[in-house]
XYZ file of C-alpha atoms in Angstrom:
553
model
C 22.931 21.998 8.507
C 20.193 20.358 6.515
C 16.844 22.277 6.516
C 13.495 20.607 6.423
C 10.463 21.040 4.355
C 9.733 24.593 5.234
C 13.200 25.606 5.868
C 12.327 27.784 8.765
C 12.802 26.945 12.523
C 12.969 28.924 15.640
C 16.356 29.242 17.306
C 16.924 26.955 20.238
C 17.161 29.825 22.683
C 13.963 31.683 21.525
C 11.098 31.654 23.958
C 7.981 30.003 22.516
C 4.336 30.115 23.423
C 3.353 27.845 26.205
C 6.581 27.475 27.907
C 10.345 28.358 27.830
C 13.079 26.062 26.665
C 14.605 24.179 29.476
C 18.315 23.267 29.637
C 19.136 19.565 29.586
C 22.394 18.069 30.923
C 24.132 18.806 27.619
C 23.021 22.366 27.562
C 20.242 21.568 25.081
C 16.550 21.323 25.625
C 15.312 19.085 28.428
C 13.893 15.665 27.983
C 10.870 15.969 30.219
C 7.555 16.593 28.648
C 6.081 19.835 29.676
C 3.730 22.554 28.496
C 3.095 23.013 24.809
C 6.059 24.477 23.012
C 8.738 22.819 25.369
C 11.417 20.725 23.817
C 11.125 16.987 24.525
C 13.279 13.990 23.954
C 12.543 10.601 22.559
C 12.122 7.645 24.954
C 15.439 6.246 26.176
C 14.049 2.653 26.360
C 14.933 2.555 22.575
C 18.417 1.588 23.779
C 16.966 -1.672 24.962
C 15.346 -2.230 21.613
C 18.661 -1.584 19.713
C 20.563 -3.942 22.131
C 18.030 -6.740 21.583
C 18.071 -6.208 17.746
C 21.767 -6.124 17.422
C 22.107 -9.055 19.818
C 19.873 -10.996 17.278
C 21.973 -9.822 14.449
C 25.211 -10.851 16.115
C 23.676 -14.259 16.867
C 22.648 -14.660 13.210
C 26.171 -13.920 12.128
C 27.817 -16.008 14.801
C 25.704 -19.191 14.143
C 27.598 -20.332 10.985
C 30.931 -19.476 12.598
C 30.065 -21.478 15.671
C 29.180 -24.424 13.396
C 32.551 -24.048 11.640
C 34.350 -24.016 15.025
C 32.463 -27.138 16.282
C 33.735 -29.083 13.201
C 37.232 -27.688 13.329
C 36.949 -26.699 9.702
C 38.160 -23.119 10.053
C 40.499 -22.945 13.166
C 41.267 -26.628 13.633
C 41.282 -28.046 17.218
C 42.969 -27.111 20.457
C 44.114 -23.642 21.326
C 43.313 -22.138 17.867
C 39.604 -23.015 18.445
C 39.677 -21.124 21.725
C 41.287 -18.117 20.170
C 38.646 -18.159 17.485
C 35.781 -18.433 19.952
C 37.280 -15.505 21.942
C 37.534 -13.350 18.855
C 34.016 -14.203 17.977
C 32.551 -13.255 21.404
C 34.574 -10.113 21.469
C 33.274 -8.973 18.034
C 29.702 -9.641 19.101
C 30.008 -7.701 22.258
C 31.610 -4.823 20.314
C 28.855 -4.848 17.896
C 26.097 -4.701 20.340
C 27.910 -2.104 22.717
C 28.864 0.042 19.695
C 25.295 0.104 18.292
C 23.832 1.031 21.702
C 26.324 3.733 22.188
C 25.601 5.261 18.683
C 21.899 5.038 19.461
C 22.469 6.763 22.900
C 24.557 9.527 21.094
C 21.677 9.949 18.544
C 19.110 10.203 21.400
C 21.101 12.879 23.122
C 21.077 15.032 19.858
C 17.399 14.447 18.960
C 14.599 16.571 20.372
C 11.187 17.709 19.080
C 8.794 20.443 19.922
C 5.024 20.847 19.462
C 4.380 24.605 19.132
C 1.258 26.502 18.568
C 1.972 26.832 14.871
C 4.725 24.391 13.961
C 6.245 20.935 14.814
C 9.931 20.995 15.004
C 12.478 18.112 14.958
C 16.243 18.547 15.460
C 18.439 15.443 15.007
C 21.767 14.328 13.637
C 25.049 13.513 15.146
C 27.642 14.542 12.438
C 25.119 16.113 10.082
C 22.665 18.325 11.962
C 19.181 18.362 10.616
C 16.524 20.820 11.677
C 13.039 19.969 10.257
C 9.733 21.889 10.685
C 6.259 21.280 9.612
C 3.381 23.788 9.761
C 0.567 22.346 11.951
C -2.197 23.529 9.596
C -0.572 21.349 6.899
C -0.472 18.123 9.001
C -2.756 15.578 7.603
C -1.814 12.315 9.353
C -0.385 11.035 12.648
C 0.041 7.357 12.337
C 1.302 4.840 15.131
C 3.124 1.670 14.500
C 4.860 -0.707 17.014
C 6.686 -3.957 16.306
C 6.818 -6.664 19.010
C 9.812 -5.269 20.887
C 8.252 -1.772 21.023
C 4.940 -3.151 22.182
C 6.732 -5.186 24.970
C 8.269 -1.938 26.233
C 5.070 0.149 25.791
C 6.599 2.340 22.913
C 5.410 3.370 19.526
C 6.833 4.920 16.397
C 4.935 8.169 15.277
C 4.880 9.371 11.808
C 3.621 12.965 11.335
C 2.935 13.719 7.623
C 1.491 16.408 5.438
C 0.335 14.017 2.806
C 2.487 15.528 0.116
C 4.724 13.625 -2.210
C 7.935 15.388 -1.135
C 9.864 12.374 0.038
C 11.174 12.598 3.675
C 10.733 16.380 3.759
C 6.994 16.001 3.947
C 6.997 14.017 7.193
C 8.542 13.710 10.645
C 9.190 10.521 12.466
C 9.487 10.222 16.266
C 11.012 6.732 16.897
C 10.256 5.910 19.708
C 8.028 7.595 22.212
C 5.746 6.136 24.945
C 2.398 4.856 23.944
C 0.681 7.532 26.035
C 2.731 10.150 24.405
C 1.910 8.798 20.967
C -1.817 8.986 21.779
C -1.349 12.468 23.152
C 0.377 13.695 19.937
C -2.154 12.129 17.716
C -5.060 13.758 19.573
C -3.319 17.108 19.819
C -2.051 17.389 16.235
C -5.328 16.202 14.683
C -7.328 18.580 16.997
C -9.300 15.840 18.846
C -9.628 14.985 22.554
C -7.455 12.241 24.018
C -8.522 9.625 26.455
C -11.597 7.213 26.661
C -13.884 9.774 25.085
C -12.133 9.308 21.873
C -14.158 6.201 21.053
C -17.879 6.737 22.031
C -20.366 3.810 21.965
C -21.626 3.237 18.445
C -18.513 4.659 16.777
C -17.359 1.232 15.409
C -18.124 0.834 11.700
C -16.532 -2.669 11.306
C -14.532 -5.031 13.501
C -12.451 -8.225 13.001
C -14.223 -11.341 11.832
C -12.336 -14.567 11.687
C -14.503 -15.866 8.878
C -12.965 -13.286 6.573
C -9.712 -15.419 6.599
C -11.157 -17.674 3.800
C -10.278 -14.991 1.207
C -6.612 -14.928 2.177
C -5.455 -17.919 -0.001
C -7.204 -16.455 -3.125
C -4.731 -13.518 -3.273
C -1.698 -13.297 -5.663
C 0.512 -13.716 -2.674
C -0.335 -17.409 -2.433
C 1.786 -18.438 -5.434
C 4.452 -15.811 -4.809
C 4.993 -17.220 -1.223
C 4.998 -20.785 -2.441
C 7.586 -20.003 -5.057
C 9.638 -18.055 -2.548
C 9.501 -20.925 -0.003
C 10.953 -23.280 -2.744
C 13.770 -20.899 -3.343
C 14.422 -20.485 0.271
C 14.664 -24.267 0.789
C 17.363 -24.381 -1.889
C 19.265 -21.448 -0.485
C 19.201 -22.932 3.062
C 20.336 -26.279 1.753
C 23.230 -24.579 -0.090
C 24.235 -22.950 3.252
C 24.559 -26.432 4.909
C 26.134 -28.004 1.844
C 23.371 -30.360 1.169
C 21.820 -28.712 -1.852
C 23.132 -31.291 -4.317
C 21.853 -34.111 -2.074
C 18.365 -32.430 -1.988
C 18.204 -32.060 -5.674
C 19.336 -35.599 -6.222
C 16.684 -37.024 -3.821
C 13.909 -35.009 -5.488
C 15.103 -36.093 -8.940
C 14.995 -39.751 -7.751
C 11.426 -39.237 -6.634
C 10.025 -37.879 -9.894
C 12.354 -39.681 -12.469
C 10.202 -42.788 -12.967
C 6.892 -40.951 -12.672
C 4.933 -39.394 -15.573
C 5.377 -35.579 -16.197
C 1.632 -35.147 -16.194
C 1.546 -36.276 -12.506
C 4.818 -34.639 -11.290
C 3.889 -31.064 -12.389
C 0.480 -30.921 -10.767
C 1.840 -32.335 -7.616
C 4.754 -29.756 -7.516
C 2.338 -26.914 -8.285
C -0.148 -28.129 -5.740
C 2.658 -28.393 -3.078
C 3.792 -24.803 -3.824
C 0.077 -23.604 -3.609
C -0.401 -25.353 -0.293
C 2.775 -23.871 1.098
C 1.783 -20.457 -0.319
C -1.690 -20.660 1.180
C -0.369 -21.445 4.655
C 1.957 -18.387 4.302
C -0.917 -16.193 3.081
C -3.052 -17.245 6.117
C -0.249 -16.365 8.521
C 0.430 -13.078 6.723
C -3.338 -12.141 6.811
C -3.535 -12.803 10.530
C -0.496 -10.669 11.142
C -1.875 -7.827 9.174
C -5.482 -7.769 10.267
C -5.702 -9.329 13.743
C -7.742 -7.073 16.107
C -8.944 -4.929 13.259
C -11.369 -2.100 14.132
C -12.686 0.694 11.834
C -14.016 3.427 14.157
C -15.421 7.016 13.685
C -14.195 9.315 16.353
C -15.502 12.683 17.458
C -14.404 15.544 15.200
C -14.881 13.344 12.059
C -11.829 11.044 12.062
C -11.828 7.482 10.632
C -9.331 5.377 12.548
C -8.103 1.972 11.504
C -6.362 -0.148 14.060
C -4.989 -3.615 13.254
C -2.018 -6.051 13.632
C -1.000 -9.094 15.582
C 2.709 -8.648 16.178
C 3.229 -5.230 14.591
C 0.260 -2.984 15.585
C -0.813 -0.103 13.265
C -3.029 2.812 13.797
C -3.900 4.977 10.713
C -6.233 7.947 10.897
C -8.148 9.563 8.025
C -9.965 12.815 8.612
C -13.269 12.855 6.954
C -12.980 16.443 5.591
C -10.269 15.106 3.414
C -12.117 12.023 2.345
C -13.121 12.271 -1.374
C -14.588 8.860 -1.772
C -13.837 5.151 -1.668
C -12.440 2.498 -4.048
C -13.706 -1.085 -4.181
C -11.013 -3.441 -5.100
C -11.640 -6.993 -6.391
C -8.649 -9.060 -7.342
C -9.530 -11.798 -9.756
C -9.202 -14.684 -7.395
C -11.245 -12.805 -4.622
C -13.845 -11.751 -7.191
C -14.434 -15.427 -8.197
C -15.843 -16.116 -4.653
C -17.582 -12.847 -4.076
C -15.083 -10.840 -2.101
C -13.861 -7.219 -2.080
C -11.849 -4.709 -0.155
C -12.372 -1.046 0.525
C -9.655 1.599 0.162
C -9.968 5.298 1.078
C -9.761 7.981 -1.614
C -8.490 10.905 0.436
C -6.129 13.728 0.287
C -2.952 13.635 2.524
C -2.211 9.949 2.037
C 0.892 10.352 -0.031
C 3.729 8.478 1.583
C 7.230 9.678 2.225
C 10.775 8.154 2.177
C 9.959 6.099 -0.981
C 7.549 3.938 1.168
C 4.430 3.535 -0.857
C 2.403 2.402 2.119
C -0.423 0.984 0.071
C -1.965 -0.393 3.260
C -2.352 3.111 4.604
C -5.401 3.429 2.240
C -6.911 0.202 3.411
C -10.196 0.841 5.364
C -11.343 -2.875 5.184
C -9.679 -6.227 4.338
C -11.141 -8.540 1.786
C -14.741 -9.346 2.932
C -18.068 -10.477 1.278
C -19.043 -7.927 -1.383
C -22.285 -7.083 0.525
C -20.242 -6.286 3.642
C -17.849 -4.101 1.586
C -20.739 -2.177 0.043
C -22.344 -1.609 3.546
C -19.120 -0.387 5.038
C -18.516 1.899 2.082
C -21.948 3.484 2.685
C -21.202 3.938 6.455
C -17.844 5.556 5.621
C -19.421 8.031 3.156
C -22.486 8.551 5.405
C -24.772 7.572 2.499
C -28.085 5.603 2.989
C -27.185 3.326 0.094
C -23.735 2.309 -1.079
C -22.602 4.252 -4.138
C -20.374 1.291 -5.227
C -23.470 -0.827 -5.673
C -25.219 1.510 -8.086
C -25.923 0.280 -11.602
C -23.352 1.409 -14.225
C -23.523 2.195 -17.946
C -22.067 -0.426 -20.158
C -19.558 0.553 -22.781
C -19.995 0.009 -26.562
C -19.248 -3.308 -28.095
C -16.401 -1.673 -29.897
C -14.514 -1.650 -26.726
C -15.045 -5.349 -26.472
C -13.700 -5.827 -29.978
C -10.550 -3.840 -29.054
C -9.811 -6.209 -26.228
C -10.507 -9.290 -28.230
C -8.125 -8.148 -30.898
C -5.408 -7.478 -28.097
C -5.952 -11.072 -26.864
C -5.709 -12.445 -30.381
C -2.500 -10.599 -31.139
C -0.915 -11.798 -27.727
C -1.870 -15.383 -28.612
C -1.020 -15.606 -32.230
C 1.980 -13.210 -32.831
C 4.422 -15.051 -30.436
C 3.170 -18.430 -31.700
C 3.800 -17.409 -35.293
C 7.332 -16.063 -34.428
C 8.109 -19.416 -32.637
C 6.790 -21.427 -35.701
C 8.737 -19.276 -38.073
C 11.966 -19.740 -36.118
C 11.507 -23.585 -35.753
C 12.929 -24.621 -39.176
C 15.916 -22.322 -38.673
C 16.692 -23.101 -34.998
C 15.247 -26.310 -33.764
C 12.059 -28.330 -34.660
C 11.194 -28.326 -30.991
C 9.885 -24.803 -31.378
C 6.963 -25.966 -33.607
C 5.215 -27.960 -30.806
C 5.986 -25.159 -28.365
C 4.306 -22.639 -30.599
C 1.244 -24.906 -31.012
C 1.004 -25.498 -27.231
C 1.338 -21.684 -26.574
C -1.411 -20.867 -29.095
C -3.755 -23.557 -27.641
C -3.391 -22.206 -24.101
C -3.010 -18.443 -24.765
C -5.986 -18.099 -27.090
C -8.730 -19.340 -24.745
C -7.162 -17.760 -21.738
C -6.666 -14.444 -23.518
C -10.211 -14.459 -24.843
C -11.666 -15.156 -21.435
C -9.655 -12.327 -19.864
C -10.634 -9.978 -22.712
C -14.325 -10.590 -22.178
C -13.906 -10.242 -18.369
C -12.059 -6.907 -19.113
C -14.999 -5.733 -21.221
C -17.618 -6.802 -18.606
C -15.613 -4.835 -15.953
C -15.964 -1.567 -17.790
C -18.595 0.758 -16.509
C -19.312 4.361 -15.430
C -22.132 6.331 -13.907
C -23.376 8.985 -11.439
C -24.839 8.126 -8.079
C -25.877 11.264 -6.355
C -22.788 13.365 -5.428
C -20.425 10.550 -6.596
C -18.835 9.758 -9.939
C -18.539 6.020 -10.593
C -15.835 4.386 -12.741
C -14.994 0.747 -13.057
C -12.225 -1.220 -14.984
C -9.570 -3.856 -14.542
C -9.234 -7.606 -14.865
C -6.351 -8.844 -12.679
C -7.733 -6.394 -10.098
C -11.026 -4.786 -10.872
C -11.550 -1.387 -9.179
C -14.740 0.554 -8.749
C -14.157 4.179 -7.509
C -16.901 6.330 -6.063
C -15.408 9.871 -6.245
C -16.977 12.956 -5.077
C -17.923 15.045 -8.061
C -16.935 18.269 -6.211
C -13.432 16.842 -5.752
C -12.801 16.666 -9.544
C -10.555 19.632 -10.603
C -10.141 18.740 -14.248
C -10.624 16.357 -17.156
C -8.190 14.787 -19.489
C -9.634 13.408 -22.878
C -7.343 11.034 -24.758
C -8.013 9.117 -28.019
C -5.475 7.029 -29.970
C -5.752 6.504 -33.663
C -7.481 3.207 -33.165
C -9.866 4.705 -30.642
C -10.675 7.512 -33.006
C -11.652 5.081 -35.754
C -13.678 3.146 -33.410
C -15.505 6.234 -31.959
C -14.013 5.776 -28.390
C -12.324 8.041 -26.026
C -10.709 7.686 -22.536
C -11.879 10.255 -19.847
C -9.573 10.825 -16.862
C -10.899 12.706 -13.884
C -8.171 14.579 -12.083
C -8.384 15.092 -8.329
C -6.096 15.915 -5.466
C -7.027 12.684 -3.679
C -6.012 9.146 -3.748
C -4.210 8.153 -7.056
C -4.715 11.655 -8.384
C -6.506 10.464 -11.522
C -9.288 8.003 -12.226
C -10.064 6.911 -15.780
C -13.236 5.837 -17.765
C -11.712 3.648 -20.482
C -13.033 3.279 -24.045
C -16.364 5.147 -23.569
C -18.269 6.193 -26.688
C -17.243 9.610 -27.712
C -20.473 11.432 -27.516
C -21.726 9.534 -24.555
C -18.445 9.943 -22.680
C -18.446 13.688 -23.244
C -21.975 14.033 -22.160
C -21.233 11.999 -18.985
C -18.226 14.217 -18.125
C -20.229 17.331 -18.634
C -23.010 16.034 -16.467
C -20.665 14.796 -13.706
C -19.102 18.262 -13.260
C -21.311 20.790 -14.986
C -19.539 23.730 -16.557
C -15.952 22.305 -16.268
C -15.926 20.824 -19.801
C -18.483 23.133 -21.424
C -15.970 25.587 -22.781
C -14.327 22.824 -24.794
C -17.409 21.374 -26.277
C -19.063 22.526 -29.557
C -22.341 21.488 -31.174
C -22.709 19.949 -34.610
C -24.478 22.578 -36.839
C -28.046 21.420 -37.715
C -27.229 21.363 -41.502
C -24.338 19.007 -40.931
C -25.800 16.854 -38.151
C -29.379 16.865 -39.371
C -30.681 16.341 -35.716
C -32.641 18.575 -33.446
C -30.557 20.770 -31.187
C -31.553 18.906 -28.042
C -30.522 15.537 -29.584
C -27.153 16.573 -31.127
C -24.187 14.891 -29.389
C -21.510 17.076 -27.971
C -18.079 16.935 -29.556
C -14.717 18.229 -28.347
C -13.491 21.349 -29.909
C -10.269 20.745 -31.794
């Protein structure tokens, strides 16, 4: 028997508050939903989902075999083809029936119970698992439904504690009816179910089709375009026409200049990726709504084919993070993520989209939604920030210079020994890397900033994806101060605010030493004070009120 996160469950025959255990056909708990504390079963309509999925799998496996049978390449013609077709159909039927039978056996052995203090889940066919979560530790009840589940009115419910304990920190009920999923969410999060859950005026943001213009500017565009080219080659190989496809492509570009061929190929990949990015954006954000429900819960609902419903309780919200990828930033867009406790994902699934409160939208809209989420009259993410010393810019320029010149020098040095072709390659690399690296270094410096806006600490950094976090100062539980040898010589430090929410740590990179220490001490008064000392007057020569703080070593 495998024990869950708490390792303690009530015996199956022990009476529980709100109702006694009812006996099912197999002698176990009954399937019908009843009073609180009664054992319940998953929805048996999942058998239809399993049958449909495995039928699709069987069809995908059988298609190449059918093509081979039709051509006579594998079994020849005549009776042998009929025998092959019979074996193929039999194997497909056995796959579907066997999968449905295994799912039915699993359903018979799976039951769950919502007690006054705990949520219990018993499952397993050969390896019995009894899992239990304390209700006061539950931080999230999220609902998802792919198209087959939606067609049958079912949802998958994930109940989590928000801890990073793998699968032991969450329970998954897959599937239950849509009504049961809504009831579980309302009951476990302590809020009323039904139409009263979304009062008039509770909507903070809703879907706007104009936001789709930001989709092609993401990093996914080039990735999808490259993947499409690879998929085309793979599919052509399946049908034995890969060499012909490569030959025809070579004939098209052989007599054309390279300066024309490369841009055309890149443009084609980008256009393909842009179409894919548009489709992916629609699937993820169609029907998006951000609502504030009674009891202080932010609920995000979205999805075209697979619907998702993610809830964030405001008492565990510690701030927001404004994210601006470089392509999106170039046209004035940003997205908003939640910084909250209890959003750690289980089962190795990072679920980065669980933190997403808002897709990429115009920056002004993102700031406005951030203010609404935090119940602030003005958006903290739009407050002015303190710029960092020029020494921080010099560090980034030196990194860019090293990244451009060191590889070029290595290639140029290897050229006389290996092949002269490396000499023009080194020159071309340096000509491209030097201006690009310099531009990125300057952008990285401009992205640096920190400040205090009322109850929030602000920290901004990043070039590929610039992030501005507005973190509640009361949520900071510690500071980590680091300085490398190069930073110490330049008079710079990196301050990292430790918190129980979001990523767990947020850094202020390359701040001036005295200014950074004063900022950390002002952000959370008293937390850093025991580790600070003043420079003696004889040594510093400044008045006591003007002496910069230094860290005690």
